[in-house]
Coordinates of C-alpha atoms in Angstrom, one line a residue:
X17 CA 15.5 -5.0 136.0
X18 CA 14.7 -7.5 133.4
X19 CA 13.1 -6.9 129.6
X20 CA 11.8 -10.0 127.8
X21 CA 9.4 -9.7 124.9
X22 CA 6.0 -11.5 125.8
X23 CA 3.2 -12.2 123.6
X24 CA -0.6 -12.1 124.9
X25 CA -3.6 -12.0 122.7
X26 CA -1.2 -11.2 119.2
X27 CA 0.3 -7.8 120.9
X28 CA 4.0 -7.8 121.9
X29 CA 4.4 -6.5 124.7
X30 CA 7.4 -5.3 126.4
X31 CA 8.1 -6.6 129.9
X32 CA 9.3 -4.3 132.6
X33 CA 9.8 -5.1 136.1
X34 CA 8.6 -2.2 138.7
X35 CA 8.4 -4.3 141.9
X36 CA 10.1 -8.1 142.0
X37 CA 7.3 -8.8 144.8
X38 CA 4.5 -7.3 142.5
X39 CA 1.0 -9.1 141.9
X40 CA -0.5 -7.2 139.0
X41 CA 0.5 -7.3 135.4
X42 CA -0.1 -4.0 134.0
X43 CA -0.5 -4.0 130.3
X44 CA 0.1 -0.3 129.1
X45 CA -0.6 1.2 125.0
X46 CA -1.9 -1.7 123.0
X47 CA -4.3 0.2 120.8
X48 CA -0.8 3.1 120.5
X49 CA 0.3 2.5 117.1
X50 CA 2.7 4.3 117.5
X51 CA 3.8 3.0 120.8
X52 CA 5.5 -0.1 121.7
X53 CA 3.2 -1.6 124.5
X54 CA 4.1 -2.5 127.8
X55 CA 4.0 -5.0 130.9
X56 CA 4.8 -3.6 133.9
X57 CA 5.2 -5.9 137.1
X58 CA 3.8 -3.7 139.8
X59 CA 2.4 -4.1 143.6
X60 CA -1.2 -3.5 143.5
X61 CA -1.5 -2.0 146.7
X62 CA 1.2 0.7 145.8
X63 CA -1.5 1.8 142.8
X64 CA -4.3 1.5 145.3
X65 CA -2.8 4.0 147.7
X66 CA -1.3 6.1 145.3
X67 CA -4.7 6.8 143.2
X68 CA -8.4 7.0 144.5
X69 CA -9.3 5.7 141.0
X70 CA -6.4 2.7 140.8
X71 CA -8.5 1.8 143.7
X72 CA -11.8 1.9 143.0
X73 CA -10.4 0.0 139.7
X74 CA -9.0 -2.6 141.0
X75 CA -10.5 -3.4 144.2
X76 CA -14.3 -3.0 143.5
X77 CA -17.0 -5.0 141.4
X78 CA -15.1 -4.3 138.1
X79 CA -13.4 -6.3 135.1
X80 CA -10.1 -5.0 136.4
X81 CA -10.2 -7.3 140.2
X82 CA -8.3 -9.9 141.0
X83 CA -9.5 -13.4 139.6
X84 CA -10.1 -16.4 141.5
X85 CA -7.5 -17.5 140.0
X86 CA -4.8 -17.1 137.2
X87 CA -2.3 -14.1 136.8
X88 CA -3.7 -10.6 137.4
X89 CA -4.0 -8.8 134.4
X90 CA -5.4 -5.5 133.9
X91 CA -5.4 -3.6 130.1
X92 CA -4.3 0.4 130.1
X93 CA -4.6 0.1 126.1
X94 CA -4.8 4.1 125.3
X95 CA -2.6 5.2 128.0
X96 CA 0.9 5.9 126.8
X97 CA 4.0 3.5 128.4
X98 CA 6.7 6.1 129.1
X99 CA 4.9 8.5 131.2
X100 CA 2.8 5.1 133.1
X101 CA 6.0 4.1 133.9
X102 CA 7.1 7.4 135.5
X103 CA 3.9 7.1 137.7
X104 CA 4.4 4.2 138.9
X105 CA 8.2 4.8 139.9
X106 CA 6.9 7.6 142.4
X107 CA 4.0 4.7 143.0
X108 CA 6.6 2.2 144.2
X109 CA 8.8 5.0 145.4
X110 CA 11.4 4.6 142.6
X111 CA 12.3 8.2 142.9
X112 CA 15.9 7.5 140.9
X113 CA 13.9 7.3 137.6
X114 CA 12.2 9.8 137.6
X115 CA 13.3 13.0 136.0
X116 CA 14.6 15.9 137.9
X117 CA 14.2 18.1 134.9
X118 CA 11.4 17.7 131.8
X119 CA 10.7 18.8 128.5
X120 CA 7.6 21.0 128.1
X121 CA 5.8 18.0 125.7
X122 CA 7.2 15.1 128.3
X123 CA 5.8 17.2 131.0
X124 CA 2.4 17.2 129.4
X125 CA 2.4 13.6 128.8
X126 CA 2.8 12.8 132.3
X127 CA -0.2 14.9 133.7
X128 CA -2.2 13.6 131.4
X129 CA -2.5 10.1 132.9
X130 CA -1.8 12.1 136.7
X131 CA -5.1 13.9 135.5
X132 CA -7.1 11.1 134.4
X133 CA -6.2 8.8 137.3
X134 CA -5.8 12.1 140.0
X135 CA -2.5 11.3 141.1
X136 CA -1.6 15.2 141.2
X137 CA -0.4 14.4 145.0
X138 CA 2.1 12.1 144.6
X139 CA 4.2 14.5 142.6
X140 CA 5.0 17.1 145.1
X141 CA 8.6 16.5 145.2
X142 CA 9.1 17.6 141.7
X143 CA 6.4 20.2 141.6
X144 CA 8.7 23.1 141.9
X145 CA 11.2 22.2 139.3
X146 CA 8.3 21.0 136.2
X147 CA 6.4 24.1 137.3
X148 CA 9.7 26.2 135.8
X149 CA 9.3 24.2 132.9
X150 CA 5.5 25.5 132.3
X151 CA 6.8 28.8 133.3
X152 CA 10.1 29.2 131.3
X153 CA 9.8 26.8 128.6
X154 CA 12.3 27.0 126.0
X155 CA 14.5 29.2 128.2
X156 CA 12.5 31.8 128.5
X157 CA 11.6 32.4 124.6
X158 CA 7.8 32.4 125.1
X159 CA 7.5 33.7 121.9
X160 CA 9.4 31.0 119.8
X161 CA 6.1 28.8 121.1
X162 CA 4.3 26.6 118.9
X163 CA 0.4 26.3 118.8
X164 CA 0.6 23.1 120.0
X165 CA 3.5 23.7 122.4
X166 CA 1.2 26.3 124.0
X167 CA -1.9 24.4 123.9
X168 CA 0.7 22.2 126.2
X169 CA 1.6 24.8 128.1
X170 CA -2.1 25.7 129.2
X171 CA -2.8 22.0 129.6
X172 CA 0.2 21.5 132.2
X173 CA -0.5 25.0 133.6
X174 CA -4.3 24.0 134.6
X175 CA -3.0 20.8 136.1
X176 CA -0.4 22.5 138.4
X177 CA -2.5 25.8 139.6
X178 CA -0.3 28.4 137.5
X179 CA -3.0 30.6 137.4
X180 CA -0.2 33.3 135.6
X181 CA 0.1 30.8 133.1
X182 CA -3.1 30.0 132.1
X183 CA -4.1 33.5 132.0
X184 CA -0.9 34.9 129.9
X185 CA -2.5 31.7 127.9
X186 CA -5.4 32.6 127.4
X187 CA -4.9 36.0 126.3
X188 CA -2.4 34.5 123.9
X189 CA -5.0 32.6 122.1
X190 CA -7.4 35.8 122.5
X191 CA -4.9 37.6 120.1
X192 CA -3.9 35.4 117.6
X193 CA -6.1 32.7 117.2
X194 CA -8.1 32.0 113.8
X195 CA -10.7 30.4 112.7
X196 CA -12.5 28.4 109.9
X197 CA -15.8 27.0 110.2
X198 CA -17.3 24.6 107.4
X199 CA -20.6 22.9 108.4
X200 CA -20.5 24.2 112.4
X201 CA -17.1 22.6 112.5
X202 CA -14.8 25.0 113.5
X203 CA -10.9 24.4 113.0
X204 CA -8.3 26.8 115.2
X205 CA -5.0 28.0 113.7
X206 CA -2.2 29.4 115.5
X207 CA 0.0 31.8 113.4
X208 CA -1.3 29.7 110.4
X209 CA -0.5 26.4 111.9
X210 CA -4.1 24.1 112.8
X211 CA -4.2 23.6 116.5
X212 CA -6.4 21.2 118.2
X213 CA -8.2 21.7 122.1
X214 CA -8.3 18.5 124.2
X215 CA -11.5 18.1 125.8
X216 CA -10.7 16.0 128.5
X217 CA -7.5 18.1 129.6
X218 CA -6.9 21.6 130.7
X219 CA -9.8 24.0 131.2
X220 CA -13.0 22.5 130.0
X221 CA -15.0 26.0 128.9
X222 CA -11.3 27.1 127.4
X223 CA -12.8 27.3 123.8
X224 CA -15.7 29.0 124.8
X225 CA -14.3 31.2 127.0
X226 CA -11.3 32.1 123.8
X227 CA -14.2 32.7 121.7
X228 CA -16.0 34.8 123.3
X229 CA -13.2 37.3 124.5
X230 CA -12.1 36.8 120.4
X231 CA -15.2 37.9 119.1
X232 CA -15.3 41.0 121.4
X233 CA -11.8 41.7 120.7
X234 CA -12.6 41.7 117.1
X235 CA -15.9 43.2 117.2
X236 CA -14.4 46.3 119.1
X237 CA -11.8 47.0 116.0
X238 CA -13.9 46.3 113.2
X239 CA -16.8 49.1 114.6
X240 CA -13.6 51.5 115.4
X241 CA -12.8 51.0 111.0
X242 CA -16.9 51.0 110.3
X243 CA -17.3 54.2 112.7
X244 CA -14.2 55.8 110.4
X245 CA -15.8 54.8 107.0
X246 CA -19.2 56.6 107.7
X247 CA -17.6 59.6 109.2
X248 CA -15.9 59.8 105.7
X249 CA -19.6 60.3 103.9
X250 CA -20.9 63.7 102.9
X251 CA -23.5 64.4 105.4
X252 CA -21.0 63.5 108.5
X253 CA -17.3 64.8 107.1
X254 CA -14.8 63.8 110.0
X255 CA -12.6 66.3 108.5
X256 CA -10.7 68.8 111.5
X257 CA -10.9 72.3 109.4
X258 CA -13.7 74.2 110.6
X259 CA -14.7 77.5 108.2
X260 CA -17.9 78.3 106.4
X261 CA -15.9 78.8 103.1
X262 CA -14.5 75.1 103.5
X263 CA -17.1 72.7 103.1
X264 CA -15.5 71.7 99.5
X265 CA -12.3 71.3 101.1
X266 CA -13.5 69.2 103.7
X267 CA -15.7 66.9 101.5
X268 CA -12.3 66.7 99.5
X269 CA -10.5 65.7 102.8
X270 CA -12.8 63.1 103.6
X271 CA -12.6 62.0 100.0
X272 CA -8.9 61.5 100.4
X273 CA -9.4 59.5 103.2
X274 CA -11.7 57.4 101.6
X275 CA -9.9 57.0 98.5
X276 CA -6.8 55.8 100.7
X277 CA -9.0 53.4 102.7
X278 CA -10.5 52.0 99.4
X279 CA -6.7 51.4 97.6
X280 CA -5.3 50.1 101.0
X281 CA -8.5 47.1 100.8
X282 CA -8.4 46.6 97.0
X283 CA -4.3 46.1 96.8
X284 CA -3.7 44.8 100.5
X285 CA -6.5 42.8 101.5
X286 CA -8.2 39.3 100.4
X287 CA -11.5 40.5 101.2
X288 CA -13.2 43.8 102.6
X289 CA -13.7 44.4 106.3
X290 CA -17.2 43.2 107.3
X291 CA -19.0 44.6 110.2
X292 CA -19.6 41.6 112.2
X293 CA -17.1 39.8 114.1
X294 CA -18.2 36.5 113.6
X295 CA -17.5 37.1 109.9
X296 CA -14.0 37.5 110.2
X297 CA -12.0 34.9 110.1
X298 CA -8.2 36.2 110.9
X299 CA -6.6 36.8 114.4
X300 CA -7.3 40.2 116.5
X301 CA -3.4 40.6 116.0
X302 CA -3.5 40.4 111.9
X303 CA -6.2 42.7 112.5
X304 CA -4.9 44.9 114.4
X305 CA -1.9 44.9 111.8
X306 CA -3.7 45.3 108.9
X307 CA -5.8 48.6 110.5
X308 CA -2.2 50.2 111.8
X309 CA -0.5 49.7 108.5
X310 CA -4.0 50.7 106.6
X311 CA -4.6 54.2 108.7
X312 CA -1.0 54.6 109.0
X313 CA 0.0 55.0 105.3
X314 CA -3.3 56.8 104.0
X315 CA -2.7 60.4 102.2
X316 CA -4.0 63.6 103.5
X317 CA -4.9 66.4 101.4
X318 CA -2.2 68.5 101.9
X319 CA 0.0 70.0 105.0
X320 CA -3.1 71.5 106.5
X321 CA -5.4 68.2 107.0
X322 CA -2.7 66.1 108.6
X323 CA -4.6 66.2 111.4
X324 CA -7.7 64.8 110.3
X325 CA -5.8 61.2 109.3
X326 CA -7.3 58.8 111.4
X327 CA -3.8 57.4 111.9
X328 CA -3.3 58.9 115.5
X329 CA -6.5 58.1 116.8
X330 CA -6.7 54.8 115.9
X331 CA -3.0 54.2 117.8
X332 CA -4.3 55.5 120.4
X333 CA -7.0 53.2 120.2
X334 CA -5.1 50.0 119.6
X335 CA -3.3 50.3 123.0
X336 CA -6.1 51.3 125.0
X337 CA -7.6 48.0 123.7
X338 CA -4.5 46.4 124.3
X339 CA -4.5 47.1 127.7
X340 CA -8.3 46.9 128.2
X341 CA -9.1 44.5 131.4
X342 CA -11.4 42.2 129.3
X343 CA -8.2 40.1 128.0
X344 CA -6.5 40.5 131.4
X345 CA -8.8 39.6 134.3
X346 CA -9.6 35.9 132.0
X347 CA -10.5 33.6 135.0
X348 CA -13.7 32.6 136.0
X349 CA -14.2 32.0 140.0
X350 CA -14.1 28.5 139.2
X351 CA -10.9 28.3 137.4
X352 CA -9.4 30.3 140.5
X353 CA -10.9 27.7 143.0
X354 CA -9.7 24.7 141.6
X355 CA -6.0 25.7 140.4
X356 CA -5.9 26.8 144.6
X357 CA -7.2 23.2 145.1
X358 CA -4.2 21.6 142.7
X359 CA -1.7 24.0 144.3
X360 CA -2.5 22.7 148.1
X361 CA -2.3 19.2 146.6
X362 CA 1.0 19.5 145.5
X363 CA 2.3 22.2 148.2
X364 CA 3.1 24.8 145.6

C-alpha cells in the first residue's frame, strides 16, 4: 500500500490505500488538531453493506452521493483516522490489520465511530477477545483505574452488552464520585482527578442515574451522624447505663460523646457535616471514611460506657449499607434490553 501526502482545500492529508479498485475518497480528521488527517481509498459498496448509516450517507439525497462527475469525495472531519481505518479493514475484509488484542483507550476509540455509524455487527470475530479487555483491563488491577480509564471502561462496556461491567461501573462511580457545582454546572471528580461524561456514548441517563443513587447513598450516612448528634442532647441521652441514681453520669456520657464528635469536626474536617445530601460535596467513600475514623477514635467516659460509643453501631451500619441492593441491582429494564440486543449482534 501506497502513502503520498496530498493537499485539498489547505489540509494535508495523508493518503492510504484500502481497496486499489475503490471509488470513494474518504477524507478522515480534518478539524483533529491533534490528528494528522487522512485519505482513504475505499469501495463504496463495502461501506454501504457494512453500515445502515454509510448507506443512507452515501447513496440517498445527501451532500455525501456520488457527483455527476469528478472524484468522489466525502469529509469525516471529527472522526478520528486510526480507528476509521480499523473499520474499514473489517469493511473491505482486511482482517490482517486489525488487532487481535487492544488497549482499554484504543478499544474505546474504535466503538466510538462503530457506535456512531452502528457497525457493532461487523466486529464479531474479535468480540470475545476486546470484551477481556473491558473485563480485565490492566491485568486484572481494577483498582489501579483512572477516572477517565473507567469512564472508558463503561463506554466500551455499554457498547458490547457487559451488563457486569457497567453495573460494577456504576456502583464505582456511586461510591467515589464528587461533585462541584458553580452556576448549575456541575463538574465530576474521580479520587480528585475531574472526569468528564460523553453524552453521545455509553448510557445516556448514566449521570442521572449516578446521581441519584449518590445522593441517596449520602443522604443515608449523613441522617445515621445527624440521628447520633441529637441522641447526644439532654432530653434524649443515647447513653447504655440505666439506674435512677445515673442521670448525671449519663448526661456526662453523652457529653463525652459530643465533645469527641465536636474535636474530631473542628481538627479533622474542612467543614461541618450538613444534613442534606445535596450539600455535600465529597464522595460516599470519603464519607464513609471520615464517619469510621470519627466514631471509631471518640473517648468514652470510662470502662463502664464503652458500650454506649457509637463506634460499633455505626460499623455495623456501614456494611449493611455497603451491601444494600440500591447500588447493586443499577440497571433499568432498558439498559438490560438493549446490552441483550448488542450481545445478539455480535454473538457474545
Amino acid at each position: 500500500m501506497s502513502k503520498t501526502e496530498v493537499s485539498h482545500k489547505a489540509t494535508q492529508f495523508t493518503r492510504y490505500c484500502i481497496d486499489d479498485d475503490g471509488d470513494l475518497l474518504l477524507r478522515v480528521g480534518s478539524e483533529l488538531a491533534k490528528e494528522t488527517p487522512f485519505e482513504f481509498k475505499v469501495c463504496s459498496a463495502a461501506m454501504r453493506r457494512a453500515s445502515p448509516v454509510w448507506k443512507s450517507m452515501l447513496f440517498g439525497p445527501w451532500n455525501e452521493a456520488k457527483p455527476a462527475q469528478g472524484d468522489w469525495i466525502v469529509y469525516l472531519p471529527e472522526d478520528e483516522p486510526w480507528p476509521i481505518r480499523v473499520i474499514l479493514a473489517i469493511a473491505h475484509g482486511a482482517f490482517e490489520q486489525v488487532p487481535k488484542s487492544i488497549s482499554l483507550s484504543k478499544l474505546d476509540c474504535i466503538l466510538i465511530p462503530i457506535e456512531k455509524y452502528d457497525l457493532i455487527h461487523i466486529i464479531r470475530p474479535w468480540a470475545d477477545t476486546w470484551v477481556e479487555t473491558v473485563k480485565n483491563p490492566k491485568s486484572n488491577r481494577i483498582s489501579e483505574l483512572t477516572g477517565s480509564e473507567h469512564v472508558m471502561r463503561i463506554n466500551a462496556a455499554w457498547e458490547l452488552g457487559c451488563e457486569d461491567v457497567v453495573s460494577a461501573e456504576i456502583t464505582e462511580f456511586v461510591f467515589n464520585l464528587s461533585v462541584t457545582s458553580r452556576k448549575e454546572t456541575y463538574r465530576y471528580y474521580y479520587n480528585h482527578q475531574q472526569i468528564e461524561f460523553d453524552t453521545h456514548f455509553g448510557p445516556c441517563d448514566l449521570v442521572e442515574i449516578v446521581t441519584e443513587l449518590r445522593l441517596s447513598l449520602i443522604q443515608a450516612l449523613l441522617d445515621f451522624y445527624h440521628e447520633v448528634v441529637k441522641s447526644r442532647i439532654p432530653s434524649e441521652s443515647a447513653c447504655l447505663r440505666s439506674g435512677w441514681n445515673l442521670a448525671n453520669e449519663r448526661q456526662l456520657c453523652d457529653a463525652v460523646v459530643l465533645g469527641g464528635i465536636w474535636r474530631y469536626s473542628k481538627g479533622s474536617m474542612p467543614e461541618i457535616l450538613p444534613e442534606k445530601a445535596t450539600e455535600y460535596r465529597e464522595s460516599a467513600n470519603e464519607l464513609m471514611r471520615t464517619l469510621s475514623n470519627m466514631f471509631a477514635g471518640l473517648p468514652t467516659l470510662n470502662v463502664f460506657h464503652e458500650g454506649c460509643s457509637p463506634a460499633k453501631k455505626y460499623s455495623d451500619f456501614e456494611e449493611k449499607t455497603r451491601q444494600d441492593e440500591r447500588w447493586k441491582n443499577v440497571l433499568r429494564p432498558h439498559h438490560k434490553e438493549r446490552m441483550a440486543t448488542q450481545r445478539k449482534k455480535t454473538g457474545l
